[in-house]
Amino acid sequence: MKKIVISLVLIGLIIISIISFVSPKETKQSKLNELKAELSKKTTPSVDHSKFPILQKKIGSPQEVTEACISCHNGRAQEVMQSNHWNWEREEFIKGRGVVYLGKKNAINNFCIGVEGNELSCAKCHIGLGMTSSSTYSYTDSKNIDCLVCHDNTETYAKAPEKGGAPDQTLDFSFIAQHVGKPKRSNCGVCHFLGGGGNNVKHGDLETALFEPSKETDIHMASSGMNLGCTECHKTEKHLISGKMYSLSSMNRNRATCEECHTDNPHSETVLNQHTYKVACQTCHIPVYAKVNATKLDWDWSTAGKLKDGQPYEEDDKDGNHTYLSIKGNFKWGKNLKPDYIWFNGTASHYLLGDKVNDTTKALVINPLNGSYNDRNSKIIPVKIHRAKQPFDPVNRILIQPKLYAEKPGEGALWKDFNWQRASEVGMKEVNLPFSGKVSFIRTEMYWPINHMVSSKEKTVQCNECHSRDNSRLAGLKDFYMPARDFSPVIETAGTGIIFFAFAGVLIHGVIRIISTRKRKMKV
Amino acid sequence: MKQKVYLYRAFERFWHWSQALIIFFLALSGFEIHGSFSFLGYQSAVKYHNMAAYALVILIIFAIFWHLATGEWKQYVPTAKNIKAQINYYLLGIFKNAPHPTRKTVLSKLNPLQRLVYLGFKILIIPTMVLSGLLYMFYRYPQNGSIEGLNIESIKTIALFHTAGAFILVAFVIVHLYLITTGTTITSNLKAMVTGYEELEDTTKSQLESKNEVISAEVNNE
């Protein structure tokens, strides 16, 4: 009987260990291989645009290209004109604020602050041609759509600086139009890598190194790897592109997610799959960002306007990053950065032009990302926090939208006249907001979710980088109990206390026993 | 008159030693998970802690069955009788080479203090650890499911119970290991738990009595 029981126990233990070692790994591996096979398929364009007579003619302007495009691709212009790339706004519901048409017209950031009044310069990143003012611009004239900025496959098309989004007129439009296709990295990257006035300034995880990244930089986009383009993940239907940045959006919708391809339980270890309830993929799989070039972390506008011999000047660090520009102030940069971590449920709020700031003792968060441990939809995500000191009207208690760019001096633009007073006065007038005549500076923060520069699985964040007493990556998230990081001081003290007393007790008892035994023996 | 007695049966020894081994490993991996030190690596610590936990649960289920089937559970019925004498022995008598106040027999292997402490171990510490441990493993499921009533706000309370129990267990093991040496000789208790046999005072008389009579006698004495 007892032999049977013993062997049953042993067999049970062995079976359990075998099951837990062997079981689910194979299926996960084949899922990844399926994905690789799927994404390796080469697609060939269905037509050769260079054969179309309409594109073989001499084309003198980008508007003519657009007309030629629309003449075949009818209906597409209407799709484009529905998109936020064109309208520069989205219809969003913001809790506590209601429905807002959120976009570059009413949002502020803490980089170049805002586009209003500065369109000639900023519209270089608008998919339209010739925007001089975002409020008077015709969003219904399809001729103004810039098809080429997204569909040029020659990498020769480029918008001219300070021309409201128009290209250099000397380009060979016929040649470019004959070589159009699905957007490549270069099409997206020219705006999304260089936003904010330079490479990697804004995002930290989107920069020119992603044109041809190594596997260390980005496992998905690596030239020697799967070499995925932007649109493989940012799937696009009828010119509506999935994925968006929470600097200009508020609702939990139309997000491009890892789970679409990888499912929400991609690990072979159950305990790792359980982490996905509360931890976003990016949190572990993007251990560092700004892997190749530095990203901007701090922008102090308050020092802008200093001149040397009446002339604006710049100072650079050893990597060539600007640390001071007369037109913009002081900057701090960072490279190979560990992200900050926050709870995020997919919804954000926004500081909009004209909002009153009541508390200036702590930094104003321009795009608070909502979430908490107790919110079922929240997950921990990695973010870059961009800090700034930006102009503020202390009497009206609103952030100032300064006039930054003008074609010539004397119009009040900061970048030409270097006068905050005047730039604020002109800027606020253009956005129809009051200005008291006083300019001060307040600290602001912006949160930039980190989604790109995914590392290989070997380089992921290890358990003890978060589950640790000291230097936990999640040290800042205090609204929940995490094993290894957290403990109860009472239980810890009491626990070590009883262990100590138990140990000391048996030690003393043992010593007395030895001594008393010896004494007895000596007596004998 | 001493006599060699078969005190611990095969399953009992197997259960005791595998439980000891598993608990030692659970403490090692568990305190690593708690953040007290690094040894196995966090991921391995979690993985093997969970596997060892399942092994312990299975072992406990078999042990419960064994205790019920053999009637050995009665060994743990607490008694107030001789408790004071036993405490006096550990605090004073042991140093004077005084005899053990209670006699070890097949039917009463445990002294009154052991009865009390092991009973506490079985009905308080182990259930606390197993229950909080299982909740620790599975607490996310209800939270992710749709049954609101089963949701647990935070793992904190569970973790604190589990940690407190672990500290007590470690203290128990320390004292337990030391008390092994307080048998008739330094190693007699250890030998008994390894081989099953121990030399005990002649108990021919009580062995002749039937089990029931002994138990009822004890009950009457209380």
GROMACS .gro file of N, CA and C in nm, chain A residues 104 109 111-112 125 188-204 206-208 295-296 299 328 333 384 448:
model
   96
  104LYS      N    1  -0.390   7.140  -3.447
  104LYS     CA    2  -0.283   7.237  -3.436
  104LYS      C    3  -0.335   7.381  -3.423
  109ASN      N    4   0.205   7.302  -2.780
  109ASN     CA    5   0.301   7.206  -2.729
  109ASN      C    6   0.412   7.283  -2.659
  111PHE      N    7   0.732   7.265  -2.745
  111PHE     CA    8   0.848   7.278  -2.832
  111PHE      C    9   0.840   7.417  -2.895
  112CYS      N   10   0.788   7.421  -3.022
  112CYS     CA   11   0.773   7.553  -3.086
  112CYS      C   12   0.640   7.619  -3.051
  125CYS      N   13   0.515   7.080  -4.284
  125CYS     CA   14   0.471   6.946  -4.249
  125CYS      C   15   0.319   6.932  -4.261
  188CYS      N   16   0.717   5.928  -4.465
  188CYS     CA   17   0.666   5.954  -4.330
  188CYS      C   18   0.772   6.027  -4.247
  189GLY      N   19   0.896   5.977  -4.264
  189GLY     CA   20   1.004   6.022  -4.176
  189GLY      C   21   1.036   6.169  -4.191
  190VAL      N   22   1.019   6.222  -4.310
  190VAL     CA   23   1.061   6.360  -4.331
  190VAL      C   24   0.988   6.456  -4.237
  191CYS      N   25   0.866   6.423  -4.202
  191CYS     CA   26   0.798   6.505  -4.100
  191CYS      C   27   0.808   6.444  -3.961
  192HIS      N   28   0.782   6.312  -3.952
  192HIS     CA   29   0.768   6.253  -3.820
  192HIS      C   30   0.902   6.228  -3.750
  193PHE      N   31   1.011   6.225  -3.826
  193PHE     CA   32   1.142   6.211  -3.763
  193PHE      C   33   1.202   6.348  -3.728
  194LEU      N   34   1.159   6.449  -3.805
  194LEU     CA   35   1.226   6.579  -3.795
  194LEU      C   36   1.138   6.686  -3.730
  195GLY      N   37   1.024   6.645  -3.674
  195GLY     CA   38   0.933   6.743  -3.615
  195GLY      C   39   0.998   6.818  -3.500
  196GLY      N   40   0.956   6.942  -3.480
  196GLY     CA   41   1.010   7.021  -3.369
  196GLY      C   42   1.139   7.090  -3.404
  197GLY      N   43   1.178   7.083  -3.532
  197GLY     CA   44   1.293   7.162  -3.575
  197GLY      C   45   1.424   7.088  -3.585
  198GLY      N   46   1.422   6.955  -3.585
  198GLY     CA   47   1.547   6.881  -3.601
  198GLY      C   48   1.525   6.734  -3.579
  199ASN      N   49   1.631   6.657  -3.604
  199ASN     CA   50   1.616   6.513  -3.593
  199ASN      C   51   1.589   6.469  -3.450
  200ASN      N   52   1.485   6.387  -3.433
  200ASN     CA   53   1.454   6.323  -3.304
  200ASN      C   54   1.421   6.423  -3.193
  201VAL      N   55   1.394   6.548  -3.229
  201VAL     CA   56   1.368   6.649  -3.127
  201VAL      C   57   1.247   6.609  -3.042
  202LYS      N   58   1.137   6.573  -3.109
  202LYS     CA   59   1.013   6.552  -3.034
  202LYS      C   60   1.002   6.413  -2.973
  203HIS      N   61   0.994   6.310  -3.057
  203HIS     CA   62   0.954   6.178  -3.008
  203HIS      C   63   1.059   6.109  -2.922
  204GLY      N   64   1.183   6.109  -2.970
  204GLY     CA   65   1.284   6.031  -2.900
  204GLY      C   66   1.295   5.890  -2.955
  206LEU      N   67   1.157   5.822  -3.274
  206LEU     CA   68   1.136   5.834  -3.419
  206LEU      C   69   1.240   5.931  -3.473
  207GLU      N   70   1.332   5.876  -3.551
  207GLU     CA   71   1.440   5.962  -3.598
  207GLU      C   72   1.502   5.904  -3.724
  208THR      N   73   1.593   5.979  -3.785
  208THR     CA   74   1.645   5.940  -3.915
  208THR      C   75   1.724   5.809  -3.911
  295THR      N   76   1.773   6.304  -2.816
  295THR     CA   77   1.643   6.368  -2.826
  295THR      C   78   1.638   6.484  -2.726
  296LYS      N   79   1.550   6.580  -2.757
  296LYS     CA   80   1.544   6.699  -2.672
  296LYS      C   81   1.464   6.668  -2.545
  299TRP      N   82   1.360   7.241  -2.281
  299TRP     CA   83   1.365   7.358  -2.369
  299TRP      C   84   1.332   7.480  -2.284
  328LYS      N   85   1.551   8.041  -2.990
  328LYS     CA   86   1.471   7.942  -2.916
  328LYS      C   87   1.508   7.926  -2.768
  333TRP      N   88   1.969   6.776  -2.394
  333TRP     CA   89   1.948   6.656  -2.478
  333TRP      C   90   1.982   6.531  -2.401
  384LYS      N   91   0.844   5.944  -2.283
  384LYS     CA   92   0.946   6.047  -2.271
  384LYS      C   93   0.875   6.169  -2.215
  448TRP      N   94   0.524   6.195  -2.401
  448TRP     CA   95   0.533   6.133  -2.533
  448TRP      C   96   0.547   5.982  -2.517
   0.00000   0.00000   0.00000
